[in-house]
XYZ file of C-alpha atoms in Angstrom:
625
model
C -21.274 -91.768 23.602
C -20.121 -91.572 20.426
C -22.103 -88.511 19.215
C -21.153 -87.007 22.307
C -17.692 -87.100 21.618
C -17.913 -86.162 17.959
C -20.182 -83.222 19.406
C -16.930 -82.509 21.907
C -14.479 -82.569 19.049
C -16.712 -80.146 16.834
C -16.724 -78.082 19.933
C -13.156 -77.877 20.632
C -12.738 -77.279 16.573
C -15.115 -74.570 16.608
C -13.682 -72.729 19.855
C -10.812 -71.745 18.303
C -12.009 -71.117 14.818
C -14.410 -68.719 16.829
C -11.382 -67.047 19.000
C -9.359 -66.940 15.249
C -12.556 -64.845 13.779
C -13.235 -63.038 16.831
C -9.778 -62.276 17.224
C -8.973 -61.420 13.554
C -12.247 -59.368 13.888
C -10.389 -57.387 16.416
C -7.568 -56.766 15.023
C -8.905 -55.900 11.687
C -11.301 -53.460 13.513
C -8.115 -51.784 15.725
C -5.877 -51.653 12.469
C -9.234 -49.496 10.950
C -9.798 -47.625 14.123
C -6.165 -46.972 14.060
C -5.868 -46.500 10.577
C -8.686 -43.903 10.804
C -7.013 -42.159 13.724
C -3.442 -41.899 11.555
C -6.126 -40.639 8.808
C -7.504 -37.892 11.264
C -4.456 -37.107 12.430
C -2.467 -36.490 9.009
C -5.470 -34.427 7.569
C -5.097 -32.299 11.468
C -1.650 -31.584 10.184
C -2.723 -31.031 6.925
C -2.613 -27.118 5.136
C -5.362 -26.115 2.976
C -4.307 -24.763 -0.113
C -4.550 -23.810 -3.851
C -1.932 -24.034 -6.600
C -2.734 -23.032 -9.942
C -1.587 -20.594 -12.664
C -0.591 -17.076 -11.568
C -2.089 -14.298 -14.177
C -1.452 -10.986 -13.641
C -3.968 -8.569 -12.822
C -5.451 -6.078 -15.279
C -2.837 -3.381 -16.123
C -4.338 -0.117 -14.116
C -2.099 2.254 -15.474
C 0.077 2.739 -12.288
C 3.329 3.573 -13.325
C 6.826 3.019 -11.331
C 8.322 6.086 -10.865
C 12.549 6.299 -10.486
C 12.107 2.657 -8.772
C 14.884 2.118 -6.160
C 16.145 -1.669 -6.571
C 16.176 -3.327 -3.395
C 17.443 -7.010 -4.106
C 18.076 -9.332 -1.047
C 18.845 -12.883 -2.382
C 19.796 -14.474 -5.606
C 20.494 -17.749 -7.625
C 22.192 -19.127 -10.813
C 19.556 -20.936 -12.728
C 19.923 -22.537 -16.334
C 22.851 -19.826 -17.102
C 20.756 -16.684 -16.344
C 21.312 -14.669 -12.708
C 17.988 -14.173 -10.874
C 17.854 -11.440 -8.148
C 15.093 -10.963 -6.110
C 13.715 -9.098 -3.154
C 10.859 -6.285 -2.212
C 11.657 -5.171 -6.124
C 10.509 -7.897 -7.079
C 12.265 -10.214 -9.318
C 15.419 -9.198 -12.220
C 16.771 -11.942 -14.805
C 20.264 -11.433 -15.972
C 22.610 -12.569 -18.328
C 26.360 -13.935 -16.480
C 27.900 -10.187 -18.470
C 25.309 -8.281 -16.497
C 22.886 -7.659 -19.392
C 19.065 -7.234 -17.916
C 16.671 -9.918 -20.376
C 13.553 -9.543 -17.902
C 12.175 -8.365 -15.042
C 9.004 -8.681 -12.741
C 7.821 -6.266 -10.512
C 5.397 -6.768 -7.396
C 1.612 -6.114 -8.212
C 2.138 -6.286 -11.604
C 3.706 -9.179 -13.603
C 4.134 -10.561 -9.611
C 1.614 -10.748 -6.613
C 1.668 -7.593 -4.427
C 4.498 -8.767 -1.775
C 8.311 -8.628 -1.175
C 10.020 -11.956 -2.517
C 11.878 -13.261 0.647
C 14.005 -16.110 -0.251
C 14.744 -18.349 -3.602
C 16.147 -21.541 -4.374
C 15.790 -24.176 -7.277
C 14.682 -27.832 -7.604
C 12.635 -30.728 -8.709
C 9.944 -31.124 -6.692
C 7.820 -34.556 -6.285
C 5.689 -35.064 -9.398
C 7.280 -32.299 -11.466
C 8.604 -33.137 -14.601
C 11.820 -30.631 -14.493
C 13.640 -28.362 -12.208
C 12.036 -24.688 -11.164
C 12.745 -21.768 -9.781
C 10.950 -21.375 -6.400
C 10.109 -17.891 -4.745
C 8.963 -17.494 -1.192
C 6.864 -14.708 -0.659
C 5.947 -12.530 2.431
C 2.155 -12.955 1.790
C 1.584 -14.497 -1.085
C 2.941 -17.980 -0.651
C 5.196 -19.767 -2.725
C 5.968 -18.888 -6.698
C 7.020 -21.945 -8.801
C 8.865 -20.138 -12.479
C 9.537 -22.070 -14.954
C 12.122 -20.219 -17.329
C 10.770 -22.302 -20.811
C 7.730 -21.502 -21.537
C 7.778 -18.712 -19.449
C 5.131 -19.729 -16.378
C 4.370 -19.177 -12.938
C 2.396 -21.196 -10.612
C 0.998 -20.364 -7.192
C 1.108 -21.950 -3.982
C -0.782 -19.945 -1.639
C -2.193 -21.264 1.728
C -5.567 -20.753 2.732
C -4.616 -19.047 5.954
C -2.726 -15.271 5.737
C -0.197 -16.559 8.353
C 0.982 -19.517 6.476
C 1.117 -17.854 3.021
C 4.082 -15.397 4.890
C 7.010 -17.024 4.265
C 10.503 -16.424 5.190
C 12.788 -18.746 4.249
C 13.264 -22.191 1.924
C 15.162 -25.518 2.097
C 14.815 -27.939 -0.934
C 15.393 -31.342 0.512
C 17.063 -34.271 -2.424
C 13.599 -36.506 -1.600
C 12.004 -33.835 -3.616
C 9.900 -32.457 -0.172
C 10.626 -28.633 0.092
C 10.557 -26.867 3.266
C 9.253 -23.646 4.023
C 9.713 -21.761 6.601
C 6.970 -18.999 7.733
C 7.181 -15.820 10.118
C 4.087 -16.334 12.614
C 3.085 -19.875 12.297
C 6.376 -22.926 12.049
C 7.722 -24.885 9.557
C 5.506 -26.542 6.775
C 6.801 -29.234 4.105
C 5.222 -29.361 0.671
C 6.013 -32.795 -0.913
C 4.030 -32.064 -4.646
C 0.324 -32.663 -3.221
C -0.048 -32.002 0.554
C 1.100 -29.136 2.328
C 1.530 -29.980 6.241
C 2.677 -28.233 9.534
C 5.389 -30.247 10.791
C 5.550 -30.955 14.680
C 8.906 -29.494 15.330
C 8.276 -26.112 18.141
C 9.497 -23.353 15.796
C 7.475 -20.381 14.923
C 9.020 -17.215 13.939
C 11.251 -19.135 11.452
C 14.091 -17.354 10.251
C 16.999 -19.415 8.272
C 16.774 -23.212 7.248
C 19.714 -26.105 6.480
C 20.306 -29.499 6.026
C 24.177 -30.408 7.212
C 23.062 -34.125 6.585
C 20.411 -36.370 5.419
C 17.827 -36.862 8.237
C 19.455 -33.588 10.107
C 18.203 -30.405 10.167
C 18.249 -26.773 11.857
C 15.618 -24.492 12.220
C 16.727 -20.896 12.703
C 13.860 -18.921 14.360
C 13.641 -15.030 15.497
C 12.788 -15.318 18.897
C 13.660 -18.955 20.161
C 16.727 -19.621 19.056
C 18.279 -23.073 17.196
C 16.248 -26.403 16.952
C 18.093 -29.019 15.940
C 16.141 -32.203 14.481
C 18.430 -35.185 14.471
C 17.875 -38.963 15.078
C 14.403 -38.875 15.805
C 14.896 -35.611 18.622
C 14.878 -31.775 18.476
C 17.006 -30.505 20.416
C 17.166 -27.172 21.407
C 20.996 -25.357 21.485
C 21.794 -23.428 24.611
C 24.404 -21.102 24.548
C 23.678 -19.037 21.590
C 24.895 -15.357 21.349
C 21.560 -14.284 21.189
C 18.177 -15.881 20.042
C 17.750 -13.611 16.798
C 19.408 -16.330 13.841
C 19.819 -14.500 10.843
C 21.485 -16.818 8.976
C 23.141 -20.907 9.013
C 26.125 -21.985 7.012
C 27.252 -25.656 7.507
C 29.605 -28.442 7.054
C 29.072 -32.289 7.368
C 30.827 -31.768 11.024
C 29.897 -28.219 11.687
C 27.280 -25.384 11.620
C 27.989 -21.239 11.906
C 24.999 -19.513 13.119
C 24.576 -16.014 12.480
C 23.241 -13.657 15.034
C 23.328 -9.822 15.965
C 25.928 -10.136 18.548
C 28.154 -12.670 16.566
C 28.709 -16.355 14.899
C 27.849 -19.366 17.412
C 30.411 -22.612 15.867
C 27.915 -25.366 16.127
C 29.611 -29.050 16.442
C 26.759 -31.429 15.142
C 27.709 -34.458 16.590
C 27.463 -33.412 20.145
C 24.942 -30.251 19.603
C 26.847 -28.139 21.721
C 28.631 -24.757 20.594
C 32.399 -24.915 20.517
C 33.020 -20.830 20.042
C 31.882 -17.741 19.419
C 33.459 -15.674 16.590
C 33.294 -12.271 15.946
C 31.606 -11.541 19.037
C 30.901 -7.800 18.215
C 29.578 -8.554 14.392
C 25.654 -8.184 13.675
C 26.187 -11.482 11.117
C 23.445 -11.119 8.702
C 24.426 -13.356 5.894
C 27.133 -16.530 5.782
C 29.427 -17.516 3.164
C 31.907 -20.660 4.020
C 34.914 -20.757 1.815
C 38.266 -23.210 2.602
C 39.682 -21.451 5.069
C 37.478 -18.793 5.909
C 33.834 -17.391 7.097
C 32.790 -14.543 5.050
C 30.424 -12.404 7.177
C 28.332 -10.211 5.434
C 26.301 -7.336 7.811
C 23.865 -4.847 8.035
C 26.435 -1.785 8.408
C 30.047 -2.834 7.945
C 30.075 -5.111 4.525
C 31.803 -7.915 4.413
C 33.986 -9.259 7.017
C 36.605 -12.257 7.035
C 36.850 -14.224 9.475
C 39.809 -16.607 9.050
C 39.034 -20.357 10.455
C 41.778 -21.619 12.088
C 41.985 -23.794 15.556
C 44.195 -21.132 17.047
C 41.528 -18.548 16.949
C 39.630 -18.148 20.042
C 37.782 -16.084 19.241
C 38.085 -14.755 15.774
C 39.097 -11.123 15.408
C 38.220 -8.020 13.497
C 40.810 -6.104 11.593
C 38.917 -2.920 11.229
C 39.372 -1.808 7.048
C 41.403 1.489 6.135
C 37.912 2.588 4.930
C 35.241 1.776 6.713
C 32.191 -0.463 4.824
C 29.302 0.943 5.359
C 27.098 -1.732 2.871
C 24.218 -3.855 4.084
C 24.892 -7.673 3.004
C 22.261 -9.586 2.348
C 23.100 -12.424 0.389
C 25.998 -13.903 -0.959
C 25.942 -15.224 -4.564
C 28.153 -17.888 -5.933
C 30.245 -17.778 -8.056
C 32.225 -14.103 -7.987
C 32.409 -13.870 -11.430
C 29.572 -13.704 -12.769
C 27.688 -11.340 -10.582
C 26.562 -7.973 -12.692
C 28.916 -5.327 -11.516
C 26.452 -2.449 -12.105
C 22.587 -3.434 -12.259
C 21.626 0.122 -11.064
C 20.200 2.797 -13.327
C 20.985 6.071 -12.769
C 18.521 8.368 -11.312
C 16.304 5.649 -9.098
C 15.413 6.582 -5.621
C 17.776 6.567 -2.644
C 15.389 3.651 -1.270
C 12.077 2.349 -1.265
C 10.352 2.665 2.123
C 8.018 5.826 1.402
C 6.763 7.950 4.321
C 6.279 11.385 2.861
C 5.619 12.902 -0.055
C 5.473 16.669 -1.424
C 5.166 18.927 -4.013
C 6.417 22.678 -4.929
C 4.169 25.074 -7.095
C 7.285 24.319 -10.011
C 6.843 20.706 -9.682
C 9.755 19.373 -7.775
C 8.582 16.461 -5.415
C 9.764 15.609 -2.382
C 10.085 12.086 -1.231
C 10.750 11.269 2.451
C 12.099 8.006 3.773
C 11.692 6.229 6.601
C 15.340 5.919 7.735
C 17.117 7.521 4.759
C 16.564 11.227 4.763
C 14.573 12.295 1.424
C 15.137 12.785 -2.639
C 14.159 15.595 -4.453
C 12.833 15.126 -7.991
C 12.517 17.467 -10.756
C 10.149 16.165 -13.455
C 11.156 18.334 -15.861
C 15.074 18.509 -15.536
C 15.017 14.451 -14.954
C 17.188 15.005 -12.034
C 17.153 13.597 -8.655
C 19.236 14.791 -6.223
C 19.813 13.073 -2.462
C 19.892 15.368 0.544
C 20.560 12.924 4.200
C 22.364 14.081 7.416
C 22.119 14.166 11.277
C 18.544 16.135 11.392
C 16.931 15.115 7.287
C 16.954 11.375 8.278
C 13.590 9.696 9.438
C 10.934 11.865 8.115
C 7.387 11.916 9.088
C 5.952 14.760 6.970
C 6.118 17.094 4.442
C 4.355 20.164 3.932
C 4.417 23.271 1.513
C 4.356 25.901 2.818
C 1.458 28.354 0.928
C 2.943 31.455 2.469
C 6.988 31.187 1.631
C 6.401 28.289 -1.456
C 8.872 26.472 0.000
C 8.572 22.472 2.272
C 9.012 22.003 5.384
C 10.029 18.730 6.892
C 9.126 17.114 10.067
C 11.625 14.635 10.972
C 12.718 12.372 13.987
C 15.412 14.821 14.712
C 13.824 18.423 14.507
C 11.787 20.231 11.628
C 14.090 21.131 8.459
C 13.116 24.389 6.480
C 13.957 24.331 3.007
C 14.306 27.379 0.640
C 12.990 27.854 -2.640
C 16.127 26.101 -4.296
C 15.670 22.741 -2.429
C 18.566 23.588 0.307
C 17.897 22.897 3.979
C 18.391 26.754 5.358
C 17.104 26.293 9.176
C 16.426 23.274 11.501
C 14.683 23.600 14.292
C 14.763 21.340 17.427
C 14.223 21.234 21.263
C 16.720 23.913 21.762
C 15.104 26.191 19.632
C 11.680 26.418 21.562
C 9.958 22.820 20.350
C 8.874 20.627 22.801
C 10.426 18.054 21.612
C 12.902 17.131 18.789
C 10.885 14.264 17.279
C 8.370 16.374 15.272
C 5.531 14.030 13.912
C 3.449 16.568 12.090
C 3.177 20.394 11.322
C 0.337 22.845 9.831
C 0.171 26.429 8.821
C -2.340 28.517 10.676
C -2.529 32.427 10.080
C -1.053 33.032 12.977
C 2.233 30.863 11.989
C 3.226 27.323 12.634
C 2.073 24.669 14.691
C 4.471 21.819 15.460
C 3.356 18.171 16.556
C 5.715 16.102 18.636
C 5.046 13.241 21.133
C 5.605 15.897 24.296
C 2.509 18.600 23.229
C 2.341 21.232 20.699
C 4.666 23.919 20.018
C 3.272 27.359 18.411
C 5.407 29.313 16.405
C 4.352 32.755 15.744
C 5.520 36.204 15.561
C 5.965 36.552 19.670
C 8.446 33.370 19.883
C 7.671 29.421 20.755
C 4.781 28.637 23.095
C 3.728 25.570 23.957
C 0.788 23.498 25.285
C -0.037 19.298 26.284
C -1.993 17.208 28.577
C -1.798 19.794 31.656
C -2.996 23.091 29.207
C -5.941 20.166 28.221
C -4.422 18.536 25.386
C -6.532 15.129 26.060
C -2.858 13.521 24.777
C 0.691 14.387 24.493
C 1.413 12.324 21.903
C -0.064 14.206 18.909
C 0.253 12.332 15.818
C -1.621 14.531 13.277
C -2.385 18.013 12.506
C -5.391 19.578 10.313
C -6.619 22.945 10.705
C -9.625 25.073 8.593
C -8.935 28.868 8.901
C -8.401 29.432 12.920
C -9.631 26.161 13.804
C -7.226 23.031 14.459
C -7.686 19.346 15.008
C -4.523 17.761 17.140
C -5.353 13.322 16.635
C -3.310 11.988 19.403
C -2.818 8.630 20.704
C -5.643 9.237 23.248
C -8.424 10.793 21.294
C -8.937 13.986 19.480
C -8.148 17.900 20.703
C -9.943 20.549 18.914
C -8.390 24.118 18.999
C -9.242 27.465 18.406
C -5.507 29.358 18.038
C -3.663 27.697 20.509
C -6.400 27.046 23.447
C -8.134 23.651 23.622
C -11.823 24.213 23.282
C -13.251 20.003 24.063
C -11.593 16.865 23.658
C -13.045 13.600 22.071
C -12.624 10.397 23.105
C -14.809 7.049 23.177
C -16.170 7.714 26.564
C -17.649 11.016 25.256
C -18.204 11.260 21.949
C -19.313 8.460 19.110
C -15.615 8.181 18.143
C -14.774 4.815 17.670
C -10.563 5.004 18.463
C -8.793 6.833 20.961
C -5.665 6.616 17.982
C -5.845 8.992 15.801
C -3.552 8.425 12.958
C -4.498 10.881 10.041
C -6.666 14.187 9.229
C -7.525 16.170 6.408
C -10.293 18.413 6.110
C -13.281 17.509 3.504
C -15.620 20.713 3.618
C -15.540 24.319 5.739
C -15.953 22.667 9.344
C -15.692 19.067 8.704
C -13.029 16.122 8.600
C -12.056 12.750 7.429
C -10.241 10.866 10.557
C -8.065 7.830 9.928
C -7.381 5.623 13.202
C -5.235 2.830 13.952
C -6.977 0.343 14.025
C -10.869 1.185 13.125
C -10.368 2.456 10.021
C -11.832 6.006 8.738
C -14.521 8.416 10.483
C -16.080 11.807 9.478
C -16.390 14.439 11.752
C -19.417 16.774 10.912
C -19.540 20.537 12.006
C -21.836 19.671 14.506
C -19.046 17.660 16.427
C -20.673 14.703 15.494
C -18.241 11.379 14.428
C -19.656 8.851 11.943
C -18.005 5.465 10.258
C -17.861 5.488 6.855
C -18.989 2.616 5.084
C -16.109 0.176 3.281
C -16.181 -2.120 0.663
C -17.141 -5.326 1.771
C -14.597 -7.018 3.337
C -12.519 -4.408 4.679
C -10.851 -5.437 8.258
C -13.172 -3.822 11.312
C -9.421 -3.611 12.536
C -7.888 -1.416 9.778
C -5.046 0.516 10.100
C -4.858 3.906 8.397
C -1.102 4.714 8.492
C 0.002 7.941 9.703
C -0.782 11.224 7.245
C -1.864 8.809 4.398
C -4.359 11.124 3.723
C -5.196 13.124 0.769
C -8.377 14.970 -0.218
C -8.547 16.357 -3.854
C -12.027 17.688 -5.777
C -12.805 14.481 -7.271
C -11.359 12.193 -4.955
C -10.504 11.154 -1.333
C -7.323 9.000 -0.937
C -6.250 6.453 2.749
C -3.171 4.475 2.977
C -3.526 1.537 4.706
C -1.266 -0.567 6.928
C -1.542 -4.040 4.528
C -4.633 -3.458 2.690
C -3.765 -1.388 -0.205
C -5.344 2.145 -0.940
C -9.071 2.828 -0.226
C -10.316 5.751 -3.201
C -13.891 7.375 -2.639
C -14.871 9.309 -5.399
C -17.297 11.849 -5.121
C -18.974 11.633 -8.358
C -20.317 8.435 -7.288
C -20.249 8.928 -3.613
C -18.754 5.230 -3.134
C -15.712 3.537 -1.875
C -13.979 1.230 -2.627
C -10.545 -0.753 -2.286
C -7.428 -1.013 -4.714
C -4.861 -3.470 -4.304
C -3.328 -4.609 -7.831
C -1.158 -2.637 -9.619
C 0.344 -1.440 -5.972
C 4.139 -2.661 -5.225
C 3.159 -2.915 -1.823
C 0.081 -3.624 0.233
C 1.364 -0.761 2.717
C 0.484 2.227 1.363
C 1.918 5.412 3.328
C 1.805 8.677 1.864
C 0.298 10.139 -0.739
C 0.898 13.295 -3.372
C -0.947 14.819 -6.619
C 0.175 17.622 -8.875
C -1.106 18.444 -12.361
C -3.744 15.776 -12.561
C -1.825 12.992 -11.495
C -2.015 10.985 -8.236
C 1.479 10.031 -6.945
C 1.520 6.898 -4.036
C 4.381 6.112 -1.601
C 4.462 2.554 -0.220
C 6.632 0.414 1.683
C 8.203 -0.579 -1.679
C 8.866 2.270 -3.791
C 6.554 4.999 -5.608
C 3.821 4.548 -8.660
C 1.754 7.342 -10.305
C -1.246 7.208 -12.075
C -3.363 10.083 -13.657
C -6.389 10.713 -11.582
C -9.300 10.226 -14.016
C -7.774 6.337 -14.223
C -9.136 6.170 -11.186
């Protein structure tokens, strides 16, 4: 009896000491298993990336030529002003003087610089200047020594970056333009789970509160533990957040939303007819700054509902893009004299004297004279958006295709005739032109117009054009090659003699972007979106082999191509310049040196190759190629 009780009091001992283990097995096993699951779930969040030194690529020789400066944001850091923007980046002194500057693809990477802030990030020993970049991630400058460090995310999407919020925990924010908002706190780089995507402004009116400006979905606001989404916007497009501890301003095109932050709800609209790129909050006011009318002021008082505009004597014309703080010590003339109207290249063109001609996308076109050192600006109704120009080897003199009719210069540089719909063109938009014997041929998105000695005719889709949206023109003696957006037309005079497409031919892209004739009889074809093709006398089309690594997808912008005896030149949409030179019979692609991966037009004169991009105009001399 007695060892049977001691045996029942070892038992009921034991039982529990065996539930405790099993138990504390358990748990220790769900705290790994969960442990393990926070573990997987962090690194699911987490951003591949690489941060280390930026050096600048091997100098090229590309020079800058009459760059237009094109800053959109700026800071005071350590006493010096820093502007920055596609340029790249300036350093000035408060009186204006310029100490440094950095331009993109050479002392920078190749992309605009689209917003810049300071701060001490986690683990850094002292404050920096951060630059976010639209493609090559984040830039971290420190002034003394002189250094920059990358941040650049393994995936393209996530290195685009639009916007950036330094938080006082030492986390930075950044906002990107395809793929939501990412934090960076000095080691990990993670996607953070609020909705956003197209992120386009970023503020913190408190700590734990934020809002998330975005380009197509509106205002999030994140706020005890929710994100909440605000109704009632103006429109969806933010362009810009200004805040209070009480109360947000959200910019959009169609006016300022008055955010209150404790309920989340918009109390007015102000300036309901502004396109409010930029916010400024002073005391009593809301300085507006906008794409086309300056700055505006809109006074904030309770009585205003909503705020109005008192239209200015003289109308502001200015695009805003950032205000800098304070007044005072903002350069009051950073320009140089004779730099381009803008940046954004689409055309370029020489004379036999040596004047070029640089077209603009939306800003009619500059002429330069090499020699003289002059530039002179010519923009009006018609010489706005150009597409193309052309010399003319008969009269010496350019002709310029433009959105609103084709401009005909004289030998002086002076627009003497523009032609349009109502002069015999199908259409005004003219997207291309060539010279035949016979006279002109003019490209629009309606069919092709002939001009010759007998007066306008005109021919498309129902005359067998295989598309009436012609893109590109290029012609060998009485033959001409029309690349539309639905294939190829090939023409003898001005009647279509067989159409290409990739149902009938070994043509790889119904878009045809770009032509330029190689030898008597045969073509190089650019296409949006499968890069470049020859076209043999025989009719027959071929791909031409790429560097390795080239996009299957590549996008060979419209007319960037140019075809000289030692060379053959393509601008591409993103991906730089691609160069084959015939003495070695190879491609291959150039990116560095470039101030913009978008490379649209293309020029050379006297042994020297001149390249429009996106983000202003470099030269270099042929053989450095």
């Amino acid at each position: 009896m007695r060892s049977f009780a001691s045996s029942t009091r070892l038992l009921l001992i034991a039982l529990p000491v065996a539930l405790l283990v099993a138990a504390t097995i358990l748990i220790v096993r769900t705290q790994h298993t969960l442990t393990q699951a926070s573990r997987t779930d962090a690194r699911a969040h987490q951003v591949p990336f690489t941060l280390a030194a930026f050096h600048p690529p091997a100098d090229r020789g590309f020079e800058p030529v009459a760059a237009a400066q094109h800053f959109t944001c700026g800071i005071q850091f350590r006493g010096s002003l820093y502007l920055a923007g596609p340029s790249g980046l300036a350093i000035h002194e408060p009186d204006g003087t310029l100490t440094r500057t950095l331009r993109p693809g050479l002392e920078l990477p190749t992309a605009p610089i689209t917003a810049i802030t300071s701060a001490r990030l986690r683990n850094a020993l002292e404050p920096q200047l951060l630059l976010a970049t639209a493609g090559a991630g984040l830039l971290l400058l420190t002034p003394q020594p002189f250094a920059i460090t990358q941040l650049l995310p393994a995936a393209a999407e996530q290195a685009d970056l639009t916007s950036l919020l330094a938080l006082p925990s030492g986390d930075l924010l950044l906002g990107t333009r395809h793929h939501g908002l990412l934090t960076f706190d000095g080691s990990v780089l993670e996607a953070t789970p609020i909705p956003a995507t197209d992120i386009t402004a970023l503020a913190a009116p408190l700590p734990g509160a934020l809002l998330v400006g975005t380009r197509t979905q509106g205002l999030f606001y994140a706020h005890a533990g929710t994100v909440t989404t605000i109704q009632s916007l103006p429109d969806p497009d933010i362009e810009a957040i200004a805040t209070t501890a009480s109360t947000a301003y959200i910019g959009t095109p169609r006016g300022i939303a008055q955010l209150d932050l404790a309920s989340a709800t918009v109390a007015r609209i102000l300036g309901p007819d502004l396109f409010a790129h930029t916010l400024a909050l002073t005391p009593s006011s809301l300085e507006v700054g906008t794409l086309d009318q300056g700055v505006v002021t809109l006074p904030l008082t309770p009585r205003l509902r909503p705020a109005s505009i008192t239209a200015p004597a003289t109308p502001d014309t200015r695009r805003i893009d950032a205000f800098l703080t304070p007044a005072d010590v903002l350069p009051r003339d950073i320009h140089p004299a004779n730099t381009l109207t803008d940046a954004n290249i689409s055309a370029l063109a020489f004379t036999p004297s040596g004047s070029l001609y640089i077209g603009f996308f939306d800003h009619g076109l500059d002429i330069l004279d090499p020699t003289a050192n002059t530039l002179r600006h010519l923009e009006d109704d018609h010489l706005f958006c150009i597409n193309r120009l052309l010399l003319d080897p008969v009269q010496h003199t350019i002709a310029a295709a433009t959105a609103n009719g084709l401009v005909l210069f004289d030998t002086l540089g002076n627009p003497r005739q523009t032609l349009t719909r109502r002069d015999g063109l199908l259409a005004d938009h003219v997207t291309d032109l060539a010279f035949t014997p016979t006279g002109r041929v003019i490209a629009t998105p309606a069919g092709l117009t002939f001009l010759t000695a007998n007066g306008p005719q005109s021919i498309y889709a129902f005359q067998g054009l295989v598309n009436n949206h012609v893109y590109t023109l290029a012609g060998s003696g009485t033959e001409l090659l029309a690349g539309t957006l639905g294939g190829l037309s090939i023409l003898q005079g001005d009647r279509v003699l067989r159409n290409a497409t990739v149902t009938n031919s070994t043509l790889r892209h119904n878009w045809i972007t770009a032509l330029a004739p190689t030898t008597p009889g045969s073509y190089i074809v650019g296409t949006y979106g499968a890069a470049l093709e020859t076209l043999s006398r025989d009719g027959v089309f071929t791909p031409i082999d790429l560097p390795a690594g080239t996009p299957r997808d590549l996008v060979i912008n419209p007319n960037a191509l140019l075809v000289t005896p030692t060379h053959i030149f393509a601008g591409t949409l993103g991906h730089g310049m691609l160069v084959y030179t015939v003495a070695t019979g190879r491609w291959r692609t150039i990116t560095s040196g470039l101030p913009s991966l978008n490379v649209t037009a293309f020029a050379a004169h006297a042994g020297t190759l001149y390249i429009g991009t996106e983000n202003g105009l470099v030269r270099i001399p042929e053989p450095a190629l």
